[in-house]
Coordinates of C-alpha atoms in Angstrom, one line a residue:
X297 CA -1.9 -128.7 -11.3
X298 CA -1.8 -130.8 -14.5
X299 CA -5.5 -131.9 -13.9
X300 CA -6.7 -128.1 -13.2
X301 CA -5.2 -127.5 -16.6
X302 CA -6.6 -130.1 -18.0
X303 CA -9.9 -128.8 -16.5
X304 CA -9.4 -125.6 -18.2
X305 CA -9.3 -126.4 -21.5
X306 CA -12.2 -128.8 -21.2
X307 CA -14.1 -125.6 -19.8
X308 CA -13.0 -123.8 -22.6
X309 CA -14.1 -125.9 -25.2
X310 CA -17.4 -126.1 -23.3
X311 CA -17.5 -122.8 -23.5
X312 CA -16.8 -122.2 -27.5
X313 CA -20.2 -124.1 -27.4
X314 CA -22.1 -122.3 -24.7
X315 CA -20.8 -119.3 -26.5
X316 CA -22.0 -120.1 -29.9
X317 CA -25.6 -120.3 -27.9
X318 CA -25.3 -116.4 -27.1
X319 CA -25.6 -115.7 -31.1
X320 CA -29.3 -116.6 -30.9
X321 CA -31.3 -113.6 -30.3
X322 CA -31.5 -111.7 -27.1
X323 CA -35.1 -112.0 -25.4
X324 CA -37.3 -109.1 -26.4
X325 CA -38.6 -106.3 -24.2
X326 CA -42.1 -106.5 -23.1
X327 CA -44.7 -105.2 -26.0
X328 CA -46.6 -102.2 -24.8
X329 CA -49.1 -101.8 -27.8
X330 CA -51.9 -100.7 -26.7
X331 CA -50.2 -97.6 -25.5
X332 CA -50.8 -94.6 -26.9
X333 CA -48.2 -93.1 -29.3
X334 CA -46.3 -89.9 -27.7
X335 CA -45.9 -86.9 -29.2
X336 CA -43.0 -86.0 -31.3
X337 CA -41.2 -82.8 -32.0
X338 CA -42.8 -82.3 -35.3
X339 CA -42.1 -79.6 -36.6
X340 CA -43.3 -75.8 -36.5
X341 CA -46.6 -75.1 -38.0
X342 CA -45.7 -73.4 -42.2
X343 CA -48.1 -72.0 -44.2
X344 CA -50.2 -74.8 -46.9
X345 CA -49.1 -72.5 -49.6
X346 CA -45.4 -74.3 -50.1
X347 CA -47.5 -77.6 -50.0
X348 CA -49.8 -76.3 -52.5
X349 CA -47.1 -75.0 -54.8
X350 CA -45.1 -78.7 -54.5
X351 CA -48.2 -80.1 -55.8
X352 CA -49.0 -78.1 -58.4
X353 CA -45.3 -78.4 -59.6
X354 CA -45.2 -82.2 -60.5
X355 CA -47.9 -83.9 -63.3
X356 CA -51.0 -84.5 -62.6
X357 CA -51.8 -87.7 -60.7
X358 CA -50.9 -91.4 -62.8
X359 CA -53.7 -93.8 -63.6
X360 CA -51.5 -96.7 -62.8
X361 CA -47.8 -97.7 -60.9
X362 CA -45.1 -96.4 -62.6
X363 CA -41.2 -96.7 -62.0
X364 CA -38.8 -94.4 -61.0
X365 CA -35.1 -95.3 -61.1
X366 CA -32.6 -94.1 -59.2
X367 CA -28.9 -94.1 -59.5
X368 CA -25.8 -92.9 -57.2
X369 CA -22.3 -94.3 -57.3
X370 CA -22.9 -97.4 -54.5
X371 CA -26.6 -98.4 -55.2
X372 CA -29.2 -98.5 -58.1
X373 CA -32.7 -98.6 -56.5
X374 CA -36.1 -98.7 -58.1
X375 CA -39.2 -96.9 -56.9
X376 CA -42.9 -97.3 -57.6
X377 CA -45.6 -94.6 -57.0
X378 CA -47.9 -97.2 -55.4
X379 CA -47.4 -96.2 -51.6
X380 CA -44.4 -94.4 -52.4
X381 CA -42.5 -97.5 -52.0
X382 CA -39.4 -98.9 -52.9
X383 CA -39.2 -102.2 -55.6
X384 CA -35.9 -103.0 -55.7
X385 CA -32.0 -101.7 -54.3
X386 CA -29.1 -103.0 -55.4
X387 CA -25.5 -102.4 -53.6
X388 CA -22.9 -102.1 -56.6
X389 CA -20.1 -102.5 -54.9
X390 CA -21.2 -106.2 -53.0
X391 CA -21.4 -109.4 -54.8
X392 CA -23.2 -112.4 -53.8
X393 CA -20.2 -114.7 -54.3
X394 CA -16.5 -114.3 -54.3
X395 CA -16.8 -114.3 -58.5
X396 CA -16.4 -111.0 -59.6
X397 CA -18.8 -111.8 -62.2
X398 CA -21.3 -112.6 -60.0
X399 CA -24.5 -111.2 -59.6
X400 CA -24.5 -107.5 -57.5
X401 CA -26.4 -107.9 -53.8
X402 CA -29.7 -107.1 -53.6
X403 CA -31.4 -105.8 -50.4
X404 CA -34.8 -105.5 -52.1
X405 CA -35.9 -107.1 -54.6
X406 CA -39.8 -108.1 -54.8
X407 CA -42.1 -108.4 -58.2
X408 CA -45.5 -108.3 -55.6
X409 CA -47.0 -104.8 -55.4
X410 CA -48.0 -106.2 -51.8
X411 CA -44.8 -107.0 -50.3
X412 CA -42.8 -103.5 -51.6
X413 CA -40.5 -101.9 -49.3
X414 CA -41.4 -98.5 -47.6
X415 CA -44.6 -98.1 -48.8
X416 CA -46.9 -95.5 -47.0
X417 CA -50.1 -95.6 -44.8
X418 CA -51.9 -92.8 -43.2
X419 CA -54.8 -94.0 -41.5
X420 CA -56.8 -90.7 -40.8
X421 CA -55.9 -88.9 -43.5
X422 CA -57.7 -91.5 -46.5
X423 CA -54.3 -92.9 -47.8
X424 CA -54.1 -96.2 -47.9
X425 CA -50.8 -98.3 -48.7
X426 CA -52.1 -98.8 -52.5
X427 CA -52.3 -95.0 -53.4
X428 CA -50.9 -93.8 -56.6
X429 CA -48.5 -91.0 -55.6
X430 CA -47.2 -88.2 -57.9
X431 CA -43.3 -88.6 -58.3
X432 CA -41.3 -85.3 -59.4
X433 CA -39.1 -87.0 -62.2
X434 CA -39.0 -90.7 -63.8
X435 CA -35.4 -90.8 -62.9
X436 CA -32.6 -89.3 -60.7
X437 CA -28.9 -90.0 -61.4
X438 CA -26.4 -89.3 -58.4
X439 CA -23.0 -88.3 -58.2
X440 CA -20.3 -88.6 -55.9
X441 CA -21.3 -85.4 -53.4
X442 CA -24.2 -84.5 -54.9
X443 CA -27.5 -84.7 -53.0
X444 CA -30.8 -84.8 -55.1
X445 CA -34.1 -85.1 -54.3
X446 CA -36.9 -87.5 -55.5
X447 CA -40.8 -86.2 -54.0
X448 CA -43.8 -87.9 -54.3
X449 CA -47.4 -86.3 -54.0
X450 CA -50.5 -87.5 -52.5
X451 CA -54.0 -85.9 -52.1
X452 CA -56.9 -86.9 -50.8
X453 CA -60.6 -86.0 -51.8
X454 CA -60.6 -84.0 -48.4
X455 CA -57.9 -81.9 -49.3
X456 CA -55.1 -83.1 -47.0
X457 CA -52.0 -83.5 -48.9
X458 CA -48.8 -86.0 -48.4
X459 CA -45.4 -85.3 -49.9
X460 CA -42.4 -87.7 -49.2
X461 CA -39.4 -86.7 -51.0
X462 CA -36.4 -89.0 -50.6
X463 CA -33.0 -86.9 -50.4
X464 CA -29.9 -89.2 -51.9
X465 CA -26.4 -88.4 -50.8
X466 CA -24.2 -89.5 -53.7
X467 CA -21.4 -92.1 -52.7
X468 CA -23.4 -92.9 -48.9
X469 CA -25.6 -95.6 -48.3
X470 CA -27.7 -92.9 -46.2
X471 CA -30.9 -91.9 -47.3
X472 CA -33.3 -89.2 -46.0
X473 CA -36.8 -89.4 -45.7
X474 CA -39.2 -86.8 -45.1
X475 CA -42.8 -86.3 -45.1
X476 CA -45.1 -82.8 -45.3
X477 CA -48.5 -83.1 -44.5
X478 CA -50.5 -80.5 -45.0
X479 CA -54.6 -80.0 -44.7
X480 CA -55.5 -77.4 -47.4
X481 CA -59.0 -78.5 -47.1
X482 CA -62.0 -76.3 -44.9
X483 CA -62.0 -79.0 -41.7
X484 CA -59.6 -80.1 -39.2
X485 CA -57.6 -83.4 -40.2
X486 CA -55.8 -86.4 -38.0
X487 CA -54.3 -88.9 -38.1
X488 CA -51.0 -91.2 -38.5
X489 CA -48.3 -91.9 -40.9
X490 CA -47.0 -95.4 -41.6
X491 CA -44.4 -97.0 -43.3
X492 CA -44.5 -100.5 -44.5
X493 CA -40.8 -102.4 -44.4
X494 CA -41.1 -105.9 -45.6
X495 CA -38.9 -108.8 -46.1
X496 CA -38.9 -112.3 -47.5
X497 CA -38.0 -115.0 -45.5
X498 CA -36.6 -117.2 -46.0
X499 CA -34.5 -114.9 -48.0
X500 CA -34.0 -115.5 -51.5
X501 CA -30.9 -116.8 -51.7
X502 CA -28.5 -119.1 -50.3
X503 CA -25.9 -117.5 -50.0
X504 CA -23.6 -117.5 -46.7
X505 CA -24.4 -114.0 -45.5
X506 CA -28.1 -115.7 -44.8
X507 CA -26.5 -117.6 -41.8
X508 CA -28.1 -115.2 -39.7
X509 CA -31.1 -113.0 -40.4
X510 CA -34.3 -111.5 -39.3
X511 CA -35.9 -108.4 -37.7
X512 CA -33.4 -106.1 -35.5
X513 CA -34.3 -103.2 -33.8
X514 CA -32.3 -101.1 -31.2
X515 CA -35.0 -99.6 -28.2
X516 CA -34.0 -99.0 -25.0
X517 CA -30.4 -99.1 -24.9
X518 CA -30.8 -103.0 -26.0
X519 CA -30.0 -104.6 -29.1
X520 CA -33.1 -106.8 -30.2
X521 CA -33.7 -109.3 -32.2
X522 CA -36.4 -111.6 -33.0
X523 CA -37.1 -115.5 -33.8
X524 CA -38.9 -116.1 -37.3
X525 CA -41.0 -119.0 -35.1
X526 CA -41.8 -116.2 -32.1
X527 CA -42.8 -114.0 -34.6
X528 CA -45.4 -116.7 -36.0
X529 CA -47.1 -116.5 -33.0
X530 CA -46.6 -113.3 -31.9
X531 CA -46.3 -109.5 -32.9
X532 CA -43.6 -107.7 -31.2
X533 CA -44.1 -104.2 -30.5
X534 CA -41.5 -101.5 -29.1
X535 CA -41.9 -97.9 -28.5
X536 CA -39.9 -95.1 -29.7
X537 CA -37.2 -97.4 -30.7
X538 CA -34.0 -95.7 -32.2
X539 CA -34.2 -97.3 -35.1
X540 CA -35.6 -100.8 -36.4
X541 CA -35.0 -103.1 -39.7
X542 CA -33.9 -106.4 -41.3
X543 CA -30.4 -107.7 -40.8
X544 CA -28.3 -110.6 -42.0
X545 CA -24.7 -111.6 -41.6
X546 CA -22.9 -108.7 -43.4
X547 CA -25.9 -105.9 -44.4
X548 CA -28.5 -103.9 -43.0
X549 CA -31.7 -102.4 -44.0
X550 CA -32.7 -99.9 -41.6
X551 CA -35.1 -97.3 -40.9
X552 CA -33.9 -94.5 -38.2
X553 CA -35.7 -92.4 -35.8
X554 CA -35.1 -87.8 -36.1
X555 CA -36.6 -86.1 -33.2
X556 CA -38.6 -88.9 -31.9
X557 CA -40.5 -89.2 -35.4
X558 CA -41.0 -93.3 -34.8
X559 CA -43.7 -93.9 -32.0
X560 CA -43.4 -97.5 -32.4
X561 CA -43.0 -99.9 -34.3
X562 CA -44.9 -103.8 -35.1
X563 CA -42.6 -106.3 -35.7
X564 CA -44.6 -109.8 -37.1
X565 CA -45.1 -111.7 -40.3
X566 CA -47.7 -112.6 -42.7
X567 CA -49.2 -115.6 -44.5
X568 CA -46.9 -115.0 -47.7
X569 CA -44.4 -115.3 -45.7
X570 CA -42.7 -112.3 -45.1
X571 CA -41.4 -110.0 -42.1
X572 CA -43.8 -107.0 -42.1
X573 CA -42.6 -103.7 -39.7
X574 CA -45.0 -101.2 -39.1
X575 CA -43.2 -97.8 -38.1
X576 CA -46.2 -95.5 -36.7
X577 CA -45.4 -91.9 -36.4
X578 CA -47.1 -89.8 -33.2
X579 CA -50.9 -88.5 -33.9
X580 CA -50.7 -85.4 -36.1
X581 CA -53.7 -83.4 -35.9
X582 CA -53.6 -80.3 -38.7
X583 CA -56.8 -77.4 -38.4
X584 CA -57.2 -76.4 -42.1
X585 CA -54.6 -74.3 -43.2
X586 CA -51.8 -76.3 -41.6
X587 CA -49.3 -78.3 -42.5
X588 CA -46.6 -80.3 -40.7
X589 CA -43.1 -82.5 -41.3
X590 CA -41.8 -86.0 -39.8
X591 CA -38.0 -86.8 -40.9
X592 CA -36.2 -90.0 -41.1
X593 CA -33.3 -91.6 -41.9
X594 CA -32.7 -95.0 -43.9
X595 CA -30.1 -97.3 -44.4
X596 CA -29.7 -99.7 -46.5
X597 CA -25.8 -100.9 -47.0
X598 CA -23.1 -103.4 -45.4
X599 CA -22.6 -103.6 -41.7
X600 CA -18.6 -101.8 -41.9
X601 CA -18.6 -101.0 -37.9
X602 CA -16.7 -97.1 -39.4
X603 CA -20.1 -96.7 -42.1
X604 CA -22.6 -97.7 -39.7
X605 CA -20.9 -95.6 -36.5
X606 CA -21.2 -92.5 -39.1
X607 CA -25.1 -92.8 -39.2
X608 CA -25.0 -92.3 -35.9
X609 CA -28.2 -93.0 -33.4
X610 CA -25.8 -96.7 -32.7
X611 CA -26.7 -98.2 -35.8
X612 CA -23.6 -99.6 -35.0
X613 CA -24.8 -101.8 -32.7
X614 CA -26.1 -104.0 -35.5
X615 CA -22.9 -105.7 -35.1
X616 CA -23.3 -107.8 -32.3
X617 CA -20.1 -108.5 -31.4
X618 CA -21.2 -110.0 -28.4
X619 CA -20.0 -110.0 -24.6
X620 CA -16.3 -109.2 -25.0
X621 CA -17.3 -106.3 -27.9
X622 CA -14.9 -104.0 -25.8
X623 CA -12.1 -106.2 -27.3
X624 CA -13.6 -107.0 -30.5
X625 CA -14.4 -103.4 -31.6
X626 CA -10.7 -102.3 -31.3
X627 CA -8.9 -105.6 -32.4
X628 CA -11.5 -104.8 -35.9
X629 CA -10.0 -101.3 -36.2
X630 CA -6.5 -102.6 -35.8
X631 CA -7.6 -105.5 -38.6
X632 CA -8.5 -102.1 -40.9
X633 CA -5.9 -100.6 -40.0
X634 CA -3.5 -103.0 -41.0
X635 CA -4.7 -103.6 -44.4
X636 CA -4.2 -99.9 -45.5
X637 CA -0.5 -101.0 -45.6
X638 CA -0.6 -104.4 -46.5
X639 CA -3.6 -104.6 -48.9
X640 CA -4.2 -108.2 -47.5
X641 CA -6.7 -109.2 -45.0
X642 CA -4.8 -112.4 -44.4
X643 CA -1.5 -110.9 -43.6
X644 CA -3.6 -108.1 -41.0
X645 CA -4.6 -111.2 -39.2
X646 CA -1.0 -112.7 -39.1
X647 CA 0.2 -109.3 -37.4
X648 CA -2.1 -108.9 -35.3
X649 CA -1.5 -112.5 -34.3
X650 CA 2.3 -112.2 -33.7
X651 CA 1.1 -108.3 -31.9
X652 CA -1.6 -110.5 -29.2
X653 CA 1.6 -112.7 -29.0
X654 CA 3.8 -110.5 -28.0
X655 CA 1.6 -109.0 -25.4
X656 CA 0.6 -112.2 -23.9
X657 CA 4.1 -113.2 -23.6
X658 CA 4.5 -112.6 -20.3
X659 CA 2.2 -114.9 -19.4
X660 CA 2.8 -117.2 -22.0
X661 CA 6.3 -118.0 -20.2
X662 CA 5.0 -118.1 -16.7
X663 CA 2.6 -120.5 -17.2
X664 CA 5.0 -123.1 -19.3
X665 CA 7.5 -122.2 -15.9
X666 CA 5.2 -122.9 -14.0
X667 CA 3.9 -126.4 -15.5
X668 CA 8.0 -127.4 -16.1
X669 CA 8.6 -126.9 -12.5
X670 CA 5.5 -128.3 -11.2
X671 CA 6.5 -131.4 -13.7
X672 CA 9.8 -131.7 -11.6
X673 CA 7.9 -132.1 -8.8
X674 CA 5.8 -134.7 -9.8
X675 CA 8.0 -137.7 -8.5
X676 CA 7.8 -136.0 -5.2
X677 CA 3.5 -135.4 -5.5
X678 CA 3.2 -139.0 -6.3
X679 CA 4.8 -140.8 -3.1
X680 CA 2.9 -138.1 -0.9
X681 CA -0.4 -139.3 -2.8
X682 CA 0.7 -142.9 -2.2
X683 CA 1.6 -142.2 1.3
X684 CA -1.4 -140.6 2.5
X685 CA -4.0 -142.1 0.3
X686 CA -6.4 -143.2 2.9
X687 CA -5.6 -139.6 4.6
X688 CA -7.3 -136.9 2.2
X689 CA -6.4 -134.1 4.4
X690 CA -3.0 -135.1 5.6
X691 CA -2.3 -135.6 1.6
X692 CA -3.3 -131.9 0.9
X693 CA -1.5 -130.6 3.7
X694 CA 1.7 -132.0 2.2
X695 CA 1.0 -130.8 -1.1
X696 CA 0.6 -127.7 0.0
X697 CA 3.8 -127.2 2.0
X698 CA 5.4 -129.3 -0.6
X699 CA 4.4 -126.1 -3.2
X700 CA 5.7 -123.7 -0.4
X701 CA 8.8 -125.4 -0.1
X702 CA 9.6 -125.1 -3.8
X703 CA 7.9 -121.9 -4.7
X704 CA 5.5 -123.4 -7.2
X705 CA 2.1 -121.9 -7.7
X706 CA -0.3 -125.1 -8.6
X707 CA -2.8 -122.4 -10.1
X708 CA 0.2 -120.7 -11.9
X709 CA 0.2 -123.4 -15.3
X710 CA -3.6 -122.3 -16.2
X711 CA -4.4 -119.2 -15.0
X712 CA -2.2 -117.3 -17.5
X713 CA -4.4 -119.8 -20.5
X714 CA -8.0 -118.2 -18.7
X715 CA -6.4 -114.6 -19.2
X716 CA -6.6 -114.8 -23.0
X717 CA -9.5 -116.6 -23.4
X718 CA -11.6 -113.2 -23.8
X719 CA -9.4 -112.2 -26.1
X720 CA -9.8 -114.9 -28.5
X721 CA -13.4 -115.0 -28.5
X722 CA -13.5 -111.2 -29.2
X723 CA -11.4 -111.8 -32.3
X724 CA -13.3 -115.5 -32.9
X725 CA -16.3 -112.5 -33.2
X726 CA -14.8 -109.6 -35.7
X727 CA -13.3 -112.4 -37.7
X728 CA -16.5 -114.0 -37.9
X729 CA -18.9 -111.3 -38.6
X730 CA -16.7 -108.6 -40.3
X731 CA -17.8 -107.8 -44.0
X732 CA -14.0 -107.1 -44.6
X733 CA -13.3 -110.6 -44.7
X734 CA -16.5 -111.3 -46.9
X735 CA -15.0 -112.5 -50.1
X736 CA -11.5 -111.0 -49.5
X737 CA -8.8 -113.0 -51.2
X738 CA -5.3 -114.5 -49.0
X739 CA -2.9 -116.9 -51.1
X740 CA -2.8 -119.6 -53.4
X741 CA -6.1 -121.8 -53.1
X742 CA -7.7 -119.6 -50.0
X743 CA -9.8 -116.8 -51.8
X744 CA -12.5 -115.7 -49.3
X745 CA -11.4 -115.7 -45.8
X746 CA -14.7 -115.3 -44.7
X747 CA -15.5 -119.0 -46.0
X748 CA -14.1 -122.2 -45.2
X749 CA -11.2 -123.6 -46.7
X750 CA -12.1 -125.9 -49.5
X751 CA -9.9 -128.1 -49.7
X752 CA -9.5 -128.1 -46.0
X753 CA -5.2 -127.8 -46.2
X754 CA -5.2 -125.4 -43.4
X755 CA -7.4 -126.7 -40.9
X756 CA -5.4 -130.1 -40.9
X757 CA -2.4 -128.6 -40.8
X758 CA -3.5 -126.7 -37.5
X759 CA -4.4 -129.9 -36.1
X760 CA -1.0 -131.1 -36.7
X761 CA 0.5 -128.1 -35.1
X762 CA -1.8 -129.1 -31.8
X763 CA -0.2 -132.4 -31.9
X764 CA 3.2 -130.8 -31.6
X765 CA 2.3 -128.0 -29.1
X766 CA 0.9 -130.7 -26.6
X767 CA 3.9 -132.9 -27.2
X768 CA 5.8 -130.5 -26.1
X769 CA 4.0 -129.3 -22.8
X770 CA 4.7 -130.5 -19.6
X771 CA 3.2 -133.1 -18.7
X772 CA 2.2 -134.8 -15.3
X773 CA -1.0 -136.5 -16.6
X774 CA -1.3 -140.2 -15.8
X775 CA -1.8 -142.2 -19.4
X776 CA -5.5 -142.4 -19.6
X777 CA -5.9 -138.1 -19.2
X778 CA -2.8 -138.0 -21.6
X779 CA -5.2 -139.9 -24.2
X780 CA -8.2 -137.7 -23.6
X781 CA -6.0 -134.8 -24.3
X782 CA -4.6 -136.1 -27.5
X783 CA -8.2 -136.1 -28.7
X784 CA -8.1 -132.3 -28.1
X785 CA -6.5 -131.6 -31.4
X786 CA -8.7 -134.4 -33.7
X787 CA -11.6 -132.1 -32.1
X788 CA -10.4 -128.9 -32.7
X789 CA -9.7 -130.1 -36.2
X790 CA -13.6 -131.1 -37.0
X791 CA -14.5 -127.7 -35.8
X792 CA -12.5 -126.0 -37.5
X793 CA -13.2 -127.7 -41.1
X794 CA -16.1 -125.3 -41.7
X795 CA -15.0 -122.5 -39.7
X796 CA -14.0 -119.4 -41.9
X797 CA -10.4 -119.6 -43.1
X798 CA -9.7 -116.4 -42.0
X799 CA -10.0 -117.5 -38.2
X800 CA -8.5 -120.9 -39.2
X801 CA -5.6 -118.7 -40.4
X802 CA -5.4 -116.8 -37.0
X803 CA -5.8 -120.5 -34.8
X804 CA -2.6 -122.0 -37.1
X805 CA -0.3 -118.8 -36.7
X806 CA -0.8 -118.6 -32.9
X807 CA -0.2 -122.3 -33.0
X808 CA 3.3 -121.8 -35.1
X809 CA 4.2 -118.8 -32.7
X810 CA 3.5 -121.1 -29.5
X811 CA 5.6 -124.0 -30.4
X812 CA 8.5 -121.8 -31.3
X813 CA 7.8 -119.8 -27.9
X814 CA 7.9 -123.2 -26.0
X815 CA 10.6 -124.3 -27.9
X816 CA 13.1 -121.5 -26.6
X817 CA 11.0 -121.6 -23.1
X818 CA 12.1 -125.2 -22.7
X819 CA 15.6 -124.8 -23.9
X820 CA 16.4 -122.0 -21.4
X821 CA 14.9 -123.4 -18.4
X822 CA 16.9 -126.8 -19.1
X823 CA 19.8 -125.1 -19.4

């Protein structure tokens, strides 16, 4: 039995590996490009007269870019009127370190007229993504429930006029985005919106939260992301994806589909090196006199799993929580939960340590019953091995009624350990990826529990704990397995060293609440 234990947690340390594989992006669905874009639910024909009257409200067109601020209670973001586009956005209530005099994160932040954010395209209709647009103020300030609008104008020598107007929802990270084009010249017009989303990489920083990053859409049901070296190569291109964007560890910058108003989207990047997404609405074709809306929705704010769910179209799903996110998601509500009370990250993980404790004590004590009583037997398993070792079968048929005779289950020491390793790989997950962690303070020396510890107390300390825990398992191992087990904790200890603290904390608690379970487990089966 001792050997199919032993098996087990060589598998599962195998496994931590193999499972650290299954963060690298998820193969891509086939590209259909050359397809062509189906129509949306645009919406109902209006008259060009409202257009007409938007246009004639703002100033007349600028000779040059110009800036327009805007400003709401968890973002300052800076527009330009070349393309419409978007120059900088900066989250007020994120830092890049655990200083809280460090710099504010920035999602965009680009100086190249080039490379802004959200500029606009519209291939048919003469616009291309340098085009001065009007904007309806110079600045906007937002307040907590307010929503305000910001519009910018465009019209083209033929008549056909663009208006996107940005509505901001003061204290949400939710933007809308609307265009309204409308053809007030004397023939018919068509032709296809674009929006330009671009981003540097490699980002500009080196902060931890650039772990991971890239492109991320959500099409199909599936959850794709791509590989900067693929992408060298190779455009990607889905259809009528639900949304699609730029992700890294802990935010999102997203732009969402309403009524099927994405067609598709190119996913690839340029020389300067940059990601570049293309988001191409369906054909719009307007006979003079009409005029016609797409809506969207943007995102640009930290991946909270409660936020992003609110957004709705699964922008959720950004989270990749991987194969056990049936666990992960509610053991990450429970972590929230938790800290309303206790106002400490740290001491949510240490309940919901001693709560996955609890639960798992069932089989917590069978399996130590099972290896003490299977250890009592061991005299017994060795002369039948030395009897019958020329006779393989005659030795297993011993063994076997040797476990009947006693009522011991040779499976019963490590099935119970297989149980729970879901569970810890779904918390290993939200502990590893959840923003709430991301610079949130514990005790003494550990101040971000999404970062190691730096002076590397607790992860030695946890290894010492391993020691003790495998000192005081049962044991029917002959002396050169015993070694190779010992080495178990001097491993775990390495990989742990750079592992956030917050999960280190979680390893050393469960390791504290095992040795006192075994403890009492031992005492009252030797009695």
């Amino acid at each position: 039995m001792e050997k199919r234990a032993f098996l087990a947690v060589m598998l599962s340390i195998a496994f931590i590996y193999a499972y650290s594989a299954f963060f690298q992006p998820k193969k891509p669905v086939v590209a259909t490009a050359d397809k062509v874009p189906a129509q949306a639910q645009l919406s109902s024909v209006r008259p060009v007269a409202s257009a007409q009257a938007l246009a004639s409200a703002v100033k007349a067109p600028a000779a040059k870019d110009e800036e327009v601020s805007v400003d709401t209670p968890v973002y300052s973001a800076v527009f330009s009127t070349r393309g419409a586009s978007l120059k900088r956005l900066v989250l007020k209530n994120y830092r890049e370190t655990a200083d809280p005099r460090g710099k504010n994160v920035s999602l965009v932040n680009e100086s190249s007229p080039d490379e802004f954010t959200l500029a606009t395209k519209a291939g048919g209709f003469g616009a291309d993504q340098a085009a001065l647009y009007v904007p309806s103020t110079q600045s906007l300030s937002v307040s907590g429930g307010e929503n305000k609008q910001l519009s910018f104008v465009w019209t083209s020598p033929a008549g056909v006029t663009i208006t996107k107007t940005f509505t901001f929802h003061g204290g949400k990270y939710g933007i809308n985005l609307d265009y309204r084009v409308a053809n007030t010249g004397a023939a018919p017009a068509t032709g296809v919106i674009q929006t330009m989303m671009t981003f540097p990489f490699p980002p500009q920083g080196k902060e931890s939260r650039f772990d991971i990053h890239g492109p991320v859409s959500f099409a199909q049901e599936k959850l794709l992301t791509e590989k900067v070296k693929d992408l060298a190569t190779q455009q990607k291109n889905y259809q009528a994806p639900e949304w699609s964007g730029y992700a890294d560890k802990y935010f999102l910058s997203a732009m969402v589909t309403v009524n099927g108003s994405i067609s598709s989207v190119a996913i690839g990047s340029t020389p300067r090196g940059y990601f570049d997404s293309i988001f191409s609405s369906p054909a719009i074709s307007l006979p003079a006199g009409e005029a016609r809306t797409l809506a969207y929705r943007l995102y640009f704010g930290p991946k909270d799993l409660e936020i992003l769910k609110a957004q709705g179209n699964n922008l959720e799903r950004a989270i990749d929580l991987g194969w056990f996110a049936v666990l992960a998601k509610p053991l990450l509500h429970t972590l929230k939960f938790f800290y309303r009370y206790t106002g400490n990250y740290g001491l949510a993980i240490i309940i919901i340590t001693v709560i996955i404790k609890i639960l798992f004590y069932p089989l917590t004590h069978a399996s130590y019953k099972s290896m003490k009583e299977m250890q009592k037997l061991q005299p017994k398993m060795n002369q039948l091995r030395e009897k019958y070792k020329n006779d393989r079968e005659a030795m297993n048929k011993a063994m076997m009624e040797l476990y009947q005779t006693h009522k011991v289950n040779p499976l019963g020491g490590c099935l119970p350990m297989i149980v729970q390793i879901p569970v810890f790989f779904a918390l290993y997950k939200a502990l590893m990826y959840s923003i709430e962690l991301r610079h949130a303070p514990f005790f003494f020396w550990i101040q971000d529990l999404s970062a190691k510890d730096p002076y590397y107390v607790t992860p030695i300390i946890m290894g010492v704990t391993m020691v003790i825990q495998q000192k005081m398992t049962p044991s029917q191992m002959d002396p050169t397995q015993q070694k190779m087990m010992m080495a178990l904790p001097v491993v775990f200890t390495f990989m742990f060293l750079n592992f956030p603290s917050g999960l280190v904390l979680y390893w050393l608690v469960n390791n504290i609440l095992t040795i006192t379970q075994q403890y009492f487990i031992n005492k009252s089966i030797s009695s």
